[in-house]
Amino acid sequence: MRKKIIAANWKMNMTAAEAASFMEDLELELKNFDGAEVVIVPPFTVLPRLSEIISEIPGVTLGAQNMWHETSGAFTGEISAGMLREFFTRYVVLGHSERRTIFGETDELVNKKVKAALAASLRPILCVGETLEERDAGRVHEVLSRQLKGSLAGLDTDQMLDTVIAYEPVWAIGTGRTATPEQAQEAHAFIRKTIGEIFDPATAAKVRIQYGGSVKPDNAKELLHQPDIDGALVGGASLDPRGFAKIVKAAARS
Ligand code: 13P
C-alpha cells in the first residue's frame, strides 16, 4: 500500500525562529497521528535549525526546495545534494513550475538534478503540470508525458521507486482555484499509466503521486481520497500549523 505523503512547501517564507514555533504547534496538533508521512520543505536557511527539531519528531522528515546537479565548484548562489544531506534532508523538490517559469528550468536540466539527487540518496519530489493555456488547448496528456519522459530519462526502477511525483497544474498554484477531484484523479491516472509505460505497471503501482495547487483544509479530504492521489504538496495553506495539520489528518483512511 502507498503511504500518503503530505509536504509543506514553504517557498520563500519563514525565518528559523518562525519555523521553530511552527513545529511546536504542529507537533501538538499531530500527537499520536501516524496516518501519513509529513515532509517540511523550508528555505535553505532554515534547514539547520529544523534538522535538529525534526530528528526528534517521528514521521516528520525534511525536504529542500531545489538544488544544483554538480557536486561542488564555481556555481555562485547554488547548493549541492551533499550540502543538503549534511542537514539530514531526505527529499528535494525538483522542477517546480516556479523554477521552470521564473528560472527557465528545462526537462533536461531537471533530469540532471533528479539523477544527482538520487546519487546522493536524496529522494526527488518531481513536479509536473500543465498551464491553463495548455489545458484549454487539450494538451494536458502531451505536456505531462513530455515532462515525465524528459525528467525521468535514464532512471532504473529502484530509482523510480525512490522518486515521488507531484502533479501541480500551474493554473491551480496560488490561485485559490483547485483542480476538481475528478480532474486531478484523471491526470494522476494518466501519470501512473505513463510511468507504467516508461518502466513497468508493477513499478507504477507503487509510485506515490501527490497533488498540489490550492490544497486547503476544506478540499483536502476529497482530493486525498481519490484512488491515484497519494498525498499533497501544499503551498500557502502549509504556513499555518493548524490548517496544515488538518490537511495531514485528511490523509487518514475514512
Ligand atoms: P499553493 O498551495 O499555494 O497553491 O501552492 C502549491 C504549490 O506550488 C506547492 O508546491
Short mmCIF file of C-alpha atoms and ligand atoms in Angstrom, two decimals:
data_model
loop_
_atom_site.label_atom_id
_atom_site.label_comp_id
_atom_site.label_asym_id
_atom_site.label_seq_id
_atom_site.Cartn_x
_atom_site.Cartn_y
_atom_site.Cartn_z
CA MET A 1 0.00 0.00 0.00
CA ARG A 2 1.20 3.50 -0.79
CA LYS A 3 1.58 5.54 2.39
CA LYS A 4 0.23 9.05 1.89
CA ILE A 5 2.85 11.81 1.82
CA ILE A 6 1.92 15.36 2.73
CA ALA A 7 4.57 18.02 2.12
CA ALA A 8 4.68 21.66 3.20
CA ASN A 9 6.37 23.76 0.51
CA TRP A 10 7.02 26.99 2.35
CA LYS A 11 8.56 28.64 -0.74
CA MET A 12 10.34 31.92 0.22
CA ASN A 13 8.64 32.23 3.61
CA MET A 14 9.63 31.63 7.27
CA THR A 15 12.65 32.55 9.34
CA ALA A 16 14.35 29.94 11.51
CA ALA A 17 12.59 31.33 14.61
CA GLU A 18 9.18 31.24 12.92
CA ALA A 19 9.85 27.69 11.76
CA ALA A 20 10.72 26.54 15.29
CA SER A 21 7.48 27.98 16.60
CA PHE A 22 5.53 26.37 13.71
CA MET A 23 6.99 22.96 14.59
CA GLU A 24 5.99 23.29 18.24
CA ASP A 25 2.39 23.88 17.19
CA LEU A 26 2.43 21.17 14.52
CA GLU A 27 3.83 18.59 16.92
CA LEU A 28 0.98 19.25 19.34
CA GLU A 29 -1.62 19.04 16.58
CA LEU A 30 -0.25 15.77 15.22
CA LYS A 31 0.41 13.99 18.52
CA ASN A 32 -0.11 10.22 18.06
CA PHE A 33 -1.04 10.60 14.39
CA ASP A 34 0.84 8.27 12.07
CA GLY A 35 -1.55 8.06 9.11
CA ALA A 36 0.74 9.91 6.71
CA GLU A 37 4.38 10.79 6.12
CA VAL A 38 4.93 14.51 6.67
CA VAL A 39 7.69 16.43 4.88
CA ILE A 40 8.59 20.01 5.75
CA VAL A 41 10.22 21.84 2.83
CA PRO A 42 11.61 25.15 4.18
CA PRO A 43 14.01 27.68 2.66
CA PHE A 44 17.67 26.52 2.83
CA THR A 45 18.48 28.91 5.69
CA VAL A 46 16.01 27.10 7.94
CA LEU A 47 17.35 23.56 7.30
CA PRO A 48 20.00 23.55 10.10
CA ARG A 49 17.53 24.59 12.80
CA LEU A 50 14.77 22.28 11.58
CA SER A 51 17.11 19.32 11.19
CA GLU A 52 17.66 19.40 14.96
CA ILE A 53 13.97 19.77 15.78
CA ILE A 54 12.65 17.25 13.25
CA SER A 55 15.04 14.47 14.24
CA GLU A 56 13.01 14.27 17.49
CA ILE A 57 9.60 14.01 15.82
CA PRO A 58 8.58 10.59 14.43
CA GLY A 59 7.01 10.54 10.97
CA VAL A 60 8.27 14.01 10.02
CA THR A 61 11.17 14.49 7.60
CA LEU A 62 12.90 17.37 5.89
CA GLY A 63 12.94 18.39 2.26
CA ALA A 64 14.65 21.12 0.22
CA GLN A 65 13.08 23.26 -2.49
CA ASN A 66 15.81 22.96 -5.11
CA MET A 67 19.47 22.02 -5.66
CA TRP A 68 22.14 22.15 -8.36
CA HIS A 69 23.27 18.92 -10.02
CA GLU A 70 27.07 19.36 -9.71
CA THR A 71 28.76 18.21 -6.50
CA SER A 72 30.86 21.36 -5.91
CA GLY A 73 32.64 24.17 -7.71
CA ALA A 74 32.12 27.61 -9.20
CA PHE A 75 28.31 27.82 -9.14
CA THR A 76 27.66 31.03 -7.21
CA GLY A 77 24.35 31.01 -5.40
CA GLU A 78 23.74 27.28 -5.79
CA ILE A 79 23.66 24.36 -3.34
CA SER A 80 24.58 20.68 -3.84
CA ALA A 81 22.83 17.48 -2.85
CA GLY A 82 25.70 16.67 -0.47
CA MET A 83 25.25 20.00 1.32
CA LEU A 84 21.56 19.22 1.79
CA ARG A 85 22.37 15.75 3.12
CA GLU A 86 24.58 17.34 5.79
CA PHE A 87 21.35 18.52 7.42
CA PHE A 88 19.60 15.14 7.10
CA THR A 89 17.44 16.37 4.26
CA ARG A 90 15.56 13.36 2.86
CA TYR A 91 13.63 14.87 -0.08
CA VAL A 92 14.23 17.58 -2.67
CA VAL A 93 11.52 19.27 -4.75
CA LEU A 94 12.68 19.44 -8.38
CA GLY A 95 11.13 21.01 -11.46
CA HIS A 96 8.58 23.10 -9.56
CA SER A 97 6.65 25.28 -12.03
CA GLU A 98 8.08 28.40 -10.34
CA ARG A 99 11.59 27.11 -11.14
CA ARG A 100 10.54 26.26 -14.68
CA THR A 101 8.84 29.59 -15.44
CA ILE A 102 10.80 32.14 -13.37
CA PHE A 103 14.23 30.50 -13.62
CA GLY A 104 13.90 28.83 -17.03
CA GLU A 105 14.49 25.22 -15.93
CA THR A 106 14.01 22.65 -18.70
CA ASP A 107 13.18 18.94 -18.52
CA GLU A 108 16.80 18.25 -19.48
CA LEU A 109 18.14 20.22 -16.51
CA VAL A 110 15.53 18.73 -14.19
CA ASN A 111 16.63 15.26 -15.33
CA LYS A 112 20.24 16.04 -14.38
CA LYS A 113 19.08 17.22 -10.96
CA VAL A 114 16.89 14.13 -10.43
CA LYS A 115 19.86 11.85 -11.16
CA ALA A 116 22.24 13.87 -8.95
CA ALA A 117 19.74 13.82 -6.08
CA LEU A 118 19.28 10.05 -6.30
CA ALA A 119 23.05 9.52 -6.49
CA ALA A 120 23.31 11.37 -3.16
CA SER A 121 20.47 9.36 -1.57
CA LEU A 122 18.05 12.28 -1.73
CA ARG A 123 14.53 11.44 -2.89
CA PRO A 124 13.24 13.74 -5.62
CA ILE A 125 9.72 15.15 -5.49
CA LEU A 126 9.41 15.75 -9.22
CA CYS A 127 6.80 18.37 -10.17
CA VAL A 128 4.89 18.22 -13.44
CA GLY A 129 1.78 20.05 -14.63
CA GLU A 130 0.21 21.98 -17.46
CA THR A 131 -0.60 25.68 -17.82
CA LEU A 132 -4.16 26.90 -18.34
CA GLU A 133 -3.43 27.59 -21.98
CA GLU A 134 -2.24 24.01 -22.44
CA ARG A 135 -5.32 22.61 -20.67
CA ASP A 136 -7.65 24.75 -22.76
CA ALA A 137 -5.89 23.53 -25.90
CA GLY A 138 -6.47 19.89 -24.85
CA ARG A 139 -2.76 19.26 -24.42
CA VAL A 140 -2.66 18.01 -20.80
CA HIS A 141 -1.56 14.45 -21.65
CA GLU A 142 1.01 15.61 -24.18
CA VAL A 143 2.60 18.02 -21.66
CA LEU A 144 2.62 15.52 -18.78
CA SER A 145 4.05 12.80 -20.99
CA ARG A 146 6.84 15.08 -22.25
CA GLN A 147 7.73 16.28 -18.73
CA LEU A 148 7.74 12.74 -17.30
CA LYS A 149 9.75 11.17 -20.12
CA GLY A 150 12.26 14.04 -20.13
CA SER A 151 12.71 14.30 -16.38
CA LEU A 152 12.82 10.57 -15.65
CA ALA A 153 15.10 9.57 -18.55
CA GLY A 154 17.80 7.06 -17.63
CA LEU A 155 16.44 6.08 -14.20
CA ASP A 156 16.24 2.42 -13.19
CA THR A 157 13.18 1.01 -11.42
CA ASP A 158 14.68 1.30 -7.92
CA GLN A 159 15.40 4.97 -8.57
CA MET A 160 11.84 5.45 -9.82
CA LEU A 161 10.55 3.93 -6.59
CA ASP A 162 12.62 6.43 -4.58
CA THR A 163 11.03 9.28 -6.53
CA VAL A 164 7.71 10.97 -5.71
CA ILE A 165 5.75 12.70 -8.48
CA ALA A 166 3.79 15.89 -7.73
CA TYR A 167 1.05 16.80 -10.20
CA GLU A 168 0.73 20.58 -9.93
CA PRO A 169 -1.46 22.18 -12.60
CA VAL A 170 0.10 25.64 -12.98
CA TRP A 171 -3.32 27.34 -13.11
CA ALA A 172 -4.15 25.98 -9.64
CA ILE A 173 -0.96 27.18 -7.89
CA GLY A 174 -1.56 30.10 -5.55
CA THR A 175 -4.80 30.99 -7.35
CA GLY A 176 -7.36 29.53 -4.98
CA ARG A 177 -8.67 27.65 -8.00
CA THR A 178 -8.08 24.00 -7.24
CA ALA A 179 -8.48 21.16 -9.74
CA THR A 180 -11.69 19.24 -9.11
CA PRO A 181 -11.11 15.80 -7.59
CA GLU A 182 -12.19 14.32 -10.96
CA GLN A 183 -9.73 16.48 -12.95
CA ALA A 184 -6.92 15.63 -10.53
CA GLN A 185 -7.73 11.90 -10.50
CA GLU A 186 -7.80 11.80 -14.30
CA ALA A 187 -4.34 13.42 -14.53
CA HIS A 188 -2.94 11.17 -11.79
CA ALA A 189 -4.22 8.03 -13.52
CA PHE A 190 -2.59 9.24 -16.73
CA ILE A 191 0.71 9.89 -14.91
CA ARG A 192 0.63 6.37 -13.43
CA LYS A 193 -0.11 4.87 -16.83
CA THR A 194 2.80 6.79 -18.36
CA ILE A 195 5.19 5.63 -15.62
CA GLY A 196 3.96 2.10 -16.38
CA GLU A 197 4.97 2.60 -20.00
CA ILE A 198 8.38 4.09 -19.17
CA PHE A 199 9.12 1.44 -16.50
CA ASP A 200 6.52 -1.29 -15.91
CA PRO A 201 3.00 -1.43 -14.42
CA ALA A 202 4.13 -3.07 -11.16
CA THR A 203 6.57 -0.22 -10.52
CA ALA A 204 3.96 2.38 -11.47
CA ALA A 205 1.51 0.87 -8.98
CA LYS A 206 3.98 1.57 -6.15
CA VAL A 207 4.95 5.16 -7.07
CA ARG A 208 3.41 7.89 -4.95
CA ILE A 209 1.80 10.81 -6.80
CA GLN A 210 0.97 13.97 -4.85
CA TYR A 211 -1.48 16.64 -5.93
CA GLY A 212 -0.53 20.31 -5.49
CA GLY A 213 -2.40 23.52 -6.26
CA SER A 214 -4.57 25.42 -3.76
CA VAL A 215 -4.92 22.46 -1.38
CA LYS A 216 -6.74 23.72 1.73
CA PRO A 217 -8.17 22.10 4.86
CA ASP A 218 -11.65 22.14 3.32
CA ASN A 219 -10.82 20.48 -0.01
CA ALA A 220 -8.04 18.10 1.09
CA LYS A 221 -10.17 15.13 2.06
CA GLU A 222 -12.00 14.84 -1.25
CA LEU A 223 -8.75 15.11 -3.20
CA LEU A 224 -6.81 12.71 -0.98
CA HIS A 225 -9.47 10.02 -1.21
CA GLN A 226 -9.18 9.67 -4.98
CA PRO A 227 -7.65 6.29 -5.87
CA ASP A 228 -4.50 7.64 -7.56
CA ILE A 229 -3.84 10.62 -5.28
CA ASP A 230 -1.25 9.60 -2.70
CA GLY A 231 -0.61 12.90 -0.99
CA ALA A 232 -0.41 16.65 -1.31
CA LEU A 233 2.24 19.28 -1.93
CA VAL A 234 0.86 22.26 -0.08
CA GLY A 235 1.98 25.87 -0.59
CA GLY A 236 0.06 28.74 1.03
CA ALA A 237 -2.00 26.60 3.40
CA SER A 238 1.15 24.97 4.80
CA LEU A 239 2.23 28.20 6.52
CA ASP A 240 -0.38 27.80 9.25
CA PRO A 241 0.37 24.82 11.53
CA ARG A 242 -3.27 24.19 12.46
CA GLY A 243 -4.52 24.33 8.89
CA PHE A 244 -1.63 22.18 7.70
CA ALA A 245 -2.30 19.61 10.45
CA LYS A 246 -5.91 19.39 9.24
CA ILE A 247 -4.67 18.60 5.72
CA VAL A 248 -2.31 15.93 7.11
CA LYS A 249 -5.16 14.35 9.09
CA ALA A 250 -7.38 14.38 5.99
CA ALA A 251 -4.99 11.79 4.55
CA ALA A 252 -6.14 9.20 7.09
CA ARG A 253 -8.34 6.45 5.68
CA SER A 254 -12.01 7.14 6.42
P1 13P B 1 -0.46 26.66 -3.26
O1 13P B 1 -0.90 25.57 -2.32
O2 13P B 1 -0.18 27.96 -2.57
O3 13P B 1 -1.42 26.78 -4.41
O4 13P B 1 0.94 26.21 -3.89
C1 13P B 1 1.07 24.94 -4.41
C2 13P B 1 2.49 24.67 -4.68
O5 13P B 1 3.10 25.28 -5.55
C3 13P B 1 3.17 23.66 -3.86
O6 13P B 1 4.42 23.32 -4.37
#
